[in-house]
Amino acid sequence: MRLNQKEIEGLERKYRLNLINSVTGIKPANLLGTADKNGQENLAIISSVVHLGSNPALIGFVMRPHHEVRRDSFHNIMETGFYTLNHVPIKLIKNAHYTSAKFPSEVSEFERCEIAKEYCFDFLAPFVKESPIKIGLSFQEKVDIKANGTCLIIGKIEELILEDRLVNDLGYLNLEKAEVAGISGLNSYYSLNYLESFPYARPNELPNF
């Protein structure tokens, strides 16, 4: 198969949506936890989380256009300045997937999709209780992406909560042990299998391939 730009733009809408969402490969599955100033909670599955830096510890994710359609997660982050990212356990993928349904603002996806919540260390936003890797963030910056009206939300890690067994002596996380999921496209979920680790790559230390 070979498709140029015109052919891609001419594809049937749903086919194009599925293809272009899948072409980037498997991405981390996270649940975005927020609450507004009155405590109304929201939970949404996202697959666009990226590492932006370690000092300070910054993480970003892409938020879809919010000007014409209300995005409760975006509203809550802008209102309170705090949110959580929670890796999705494999056993929770069905519940997590259905948080993407367009529920009314007054409906909590935690309750409707039967996902247990918890508040930790006085952090203002709710975490997913069953998630083995929980990240609490404070809002730092919104970068508008003019090409399609989305924006990059950048947060600083304020709380990192994970199981000791998942981290080795060098600080590497074993995501296979964590039994968390990845996403391809909008609705295909994958398990993660550890393959191998390599040392820091230096030009004068290349192995024999």
C-alpha positions as a Python dict, from the first residue, in 0.01 Angstrom:
ca = {
    (1, 'M'): (0, 0, 0),
    (2, 'R'): (118, 350, -83),
    (3, 'L'): (-87, 661, -11),
    (4, 'N'): (8, 1019, -90),
    (5, 'Q'): (-136, 1324, 85),
    (6, 'K'): (-431, 1364, -153),
    (7, 'E'): (-518, 997, -128),
    (8, 'I'): (-504, 1011, 252),
    (9, 'E'): (-733, 1314, 258),
    (10, 'G'): (-971, 1134, 21),
    (11, 'L'): (-1013, 827, 239),
    (12, 'E'): (-1347, 756, 401),
    (13, 'R'): (-1351, 951, 730),
    (14, 'K'): (-1361, 662, 979),
    (15, 'Y'): (-1107, 459, 781),
    (16, 'R'): (-870, 759, 773),
    (17, 'L'): (-922, 823, 1143),
    (18, 'N'): (-840, 464, 1235),
    (19, 'L'): (-540, 440, 1001),
    (20, 'I'): (-370, 765, 1103),
    (21, 'N'): (-437, 703, 1472),
    (22, 'S'): (-274, 359, 1441),
    (23, 'V'): (23, 445, 1222),
    (24, 'T'): (232, 584, 1510),
    (25, 'G'): (233, 244, 1682),
    (26, 'I'): (164, 143, 2040),
    (27, 'K'): (138, 429, 2288),
    (28, 'P'): (101, 427, 2668),
    (29, 'A'): (-254, 399, 2801),
    (30, 'N'): (-323, 648, 3079),
    (31, 'L'): (-627, 762, 3270),
    (32, 'L'): (-639, 1137, 3325),
    (33, 'G'): (-794, 1219, 3661),
    (34, 'T'): (-928, 1565, 3743),
    (35, 'A'): (-1179, 1741, 3966),
    (36, 'D'): (-1329, 2088, 3948),
    (37, 'K'): (-1326, 2341, 4233),
    (38, 'N'): (-1650, 2189, 4368),
    (39, 'G'): (-1509, 1837, 4376),
    (40, 'Q'): (-1691, 1703, 4067),
    (41, 'E'): (-1455, 1436, 3933),
    (42, 'N'): (-1371, 1342, 3577),
    (43, 'L'): (-1173, 1053, 3432),
    (44, 'A'): (-1065, 1018, 3068),
    (45, 'I'): (-847, 771, 2883),
    (46, 'I'): (-567, 926, 2676),
    (47, 'S'): (-280, 788, 2467),
    (48, 'S'): (-68, 1094, 2390),
    (49, 'V'): (147, 1118, 2704),
    (50, 'V'): (512, 1211, 2638),
    (51, 'H'): (823, 1272, 2849),
    (52, 'L'): (947, 1630, 2808),
    (53, 'G'): (1232, 1648, 3059),
    (54, 'S'): (1370, 1511, 3384),
    (55, 'N'): (1494, 1826, 3559),
    (56, 'P'): (1242, 1968, 3613),
    (57, 'A'): (1033, 1653, 3568),
    (58, 'L'): (788, 1751, 3293),
    (59, 'I'): (526, 1544, 3112),
    (60, 'G'): (300, 1653, 2829),
    (61, 'F'): (-13, 1526, 2661),
    (62, 'V'): (-222, 1646, 2369),
    (63, 'M'): (-569, 1781, 2433),
    (64, 'R'): (-819, 1779, 2148),
    (65, 'P'): (-989, 2108, 2042),
    (66, 'H'): (-1194, 2251, 2327),
    (67, 'H'): (-1334, 2572, 2180),
    (68, 'E'): (-1656, 2431, 2034),
    (69, 'V'): (-1704, 2125, 2259),
    (70, 'R'): (-1664, 2143, 2634),
    (71, 'R'): (-1376, 1926, 2758),
    (72, 'D'): (-1429, 1863, 3129),
    (73, 'S'): (-1069, 1750, 3181),
    (74, 'F'): (-935, 2070, 3024),
    (75, 'H'): (-1179, 2286, 3222),
    (76, 'N'): (-1081, 2119, 3550),
    (77, 'I'): (-707, 2151, 3487),
    (78, 'M'): (-741, 2519, 3402),
    (79, 'E'): (-961, 2577, 3706),
    (80, 'T'): (-757, 2395, 3972),
    (81, 'G'): (-409, 2355, 3820),
    (82, 'F'): (-378, 1988, 3921),
    (83, 'Y'): (-438, 1651, 3757),
    (84, 'T'): (-321, 1290, 3764),
    (85, 'L'): (-198, 1040, 3507),
    (86, 'N'): (-249, 674, 3590),
    (87, 'H'): (-114, 379, 3390),
    (88, 'V'): (-399, 148, 3293),
    (89, 'P'): (-375, -206, 3435),
    (90, 'I'): (-450, -477, 3179),
    (91, 'K'): (-735, -604, 3397),
    (92, 'L'): (-899, -260, 3379),
    (93, 'I'): (-886, -189, 3004),
    (94, 'K'): (-1258, -242, 2938),
    (95, 'N'): (-1361, -5, 3217),
    (96, 'A'): (-1093, 245, 3116),
    (97, 'H'): (-1195, 242, 2749),
    (98, 'Y'): (-1552, 341, 2823),
    (99, 'T'): (-1445, 658, 3005),
    (100, 'S'): (-1417, 796, 2650),
    (101, 'A'): (-1798, 804, 2623),
    (102, 'K'): (-1949, 1155, 2626),
    (103, 'F'): (-2104, 1160, 2971),
    (104, 'P'): (-2266, 1477, 3109),
    (105, 'S'): (-2036, 1695, 3321),
    (106, 'E'): (-2219, 1598, 3640),
    (107, 'V'): (-2148, 1226, 3585),
    (108, 'S'): (-1827, 1086, 3735),
    (109, 'E'): (-1656, 833, 3510),
    (110, 'F'): (-1504, 681, 3824),
    (111, 'E'): (-1853, 581, 3935),
    (112, 'R'): (-2014, 517, 3597),
    (113, 'C'): (-1729, 295, 3472),
    (114, 'E'): (-1671, 133, 3813),
    (115, 'I'): (-1311, 248, 3859),
    (116, 'A'): (-1199, 294, 4218),
    (117, 'K'): (-1050, 633, 4307),
    (118, 'E'): (-824, 750, 4585),
    (119, 'Y'): (-678, 1077, 4709),
    (120, 'C'): (-313, 1060, 4820),
    (121, 'F'): (-95, 1290, 5028),
    (122, 'D'): (-346, 1578, 5016),
    (123, 'F'): (-308, 1603, 4639),
    (124, 'L'): (-610, 1786, 4497),
    (125, 'A'): (-685, 1556, 4200),
    (126, 'P'): (-806, 1193, 4222),
    (127, 'F'): (-583, 895, 4140),
    (128, 'V'): (-692, 555, 4004),
    (129, 'K'): (-658, 321, 4302),
    (130, 'E'): (-570, 8, 4103),
    (131, 'S'): (-305, 175, 3889),
    (132, 'P'): (48, 54, 3977),
    (133, 'I'): (204, 377, 3848),
    (134, 'K'): (38, 703, 3954),
    (135, 'I'): (160, 1053, 3867),
    (136, 'G'): (32, 1374, 4023),
    (137, 'L'): (104, 1688, 3822),
    (138, 'S'): (69, 2063, 3847),
    (139, 'F'): (-18, 2257, 3533),
    (140, 'Q'): (274, 2456, 3390),
    (141, 'E'): (197, 2559, 3034),
    (142, 'K'): (-44, 2524, 2742),
    (143, 'V'): (108, 2524, 2395),
    (144, 'D'): (-143, 2581, 2116),
    (145, 'I'): (-93, 2371, 1803),
    (146, 'K'): (-226, 2590, 1525),
    (147, 'A'): (-214, 2320, 1257),
    (148, 'N'): (-522, 2141, 1395),
    (149, 'G'): (-649, 2339, 1695),
    (150, 'T'): (-522, 2097, 1959),
    (151, 'C'): (-292, 2196, 2244),
    (152, 'L'): (-8, 2043, 2440),
    (153, 'I'): (-68, 2047, 2815),
    (154, 'I'): (259, 2049, 3010),
    (155, 'G'): (271, 1948, 3376),
    (156, 'K'): (537, 1915, 3643),
    (157, 'I'): (546, 1597, 3849),
    (158, 'E'): (450, 1673, 4210),
    (159, 'E'): (381, 1316, 4323),
    (160, 'L'): (508, 984, 4186),
    (161, 'I'): (348, 677, 4342),
    (162, 'L'): (455, 330, 4230),
    (163, 'E'): (527, -15, 4359),
    (164, 'D'): (887, -76, 4473),
    (165, 'R'): (908, -406, 4284),
    (166, 'L'): (873, -222, 3952),
    (167, 'V'): (1193, -16, 3983),
    (168, 'N'): (1547, -154, 3957),
    (169, 'D'): (1863, -16, 4119),
    (170, 'L'): (1923, 217, 3824),
    (171, 'G'): (1573, 363, 3834),
    (172, 'Y'): (1435, 179, 3531),
    (173, 'L'): (1070, 78, 3540),
    (174, 'N'): (967, -273, 3436),
    (175, 'L'): (636, -218, 3260),
    (176, 'E'): (588, -589, 3194),
    (177, 'K'): (588, -653, 3570),
    (178, 'A'): (345, -365, 3611),
    (179, 'E'): (99, -546, 3380),
    (180, 'V'): (-15, -222, 3219),
    (181, 'A'): (-157, -170, 2871),
    (182, 'G'): (-69, 17, 2555),
    (183, 'I'): (-305, 155, 2290),
    (184, 'S'): (-294, 150, 1912),
    (185, 'G'): (-541, 375, 1740),
    (186, 'L'): (-856, 457, 1933),
    (187, 'N'): (-968, 120, 2064),
    (188, 'S'): (-705, -155, 2032),
    (189, 'Y'): (-521, -254, 2350),
    (190, 'Y'): (-192, -441, 2387),
    (191, 'S'): (8, -595, 2668),
    (192, 'L'): (374, -492, 2703),
    (193, 'N'): (654, -751, 2698),
    (194, 'Y'): (1011, -674, 2807),
    (195, 'L'): (1269, -765, 2539),
    (196, 'E'): (1616, -640, 2634),
    (197, 'S'): (1811, -346, 2776),
    (198, 'F'): (2119, -192, 2614),
    (199, 'P'): (2388, 39, 2755),
    (200, 'Y'): (2413, 409, 2669),
    (201, 'A'): (2515, 426, 2303),
    (202, 'R'): (2862, 568, 2228),
    (203, 'P'): (3011, 578, 1873),
    (204, 'N'): (3336, 413, 1987),
    (205, 'E'): (3159, 130, 2167),
    (206, 'L'): (2940, -16, 1893),
    (207, 'P'): (2894, -395, 1910),
    (208, 'N'): (2934, -632, 1619),
    (209, 'F'): (2591, -640, 1453),
}
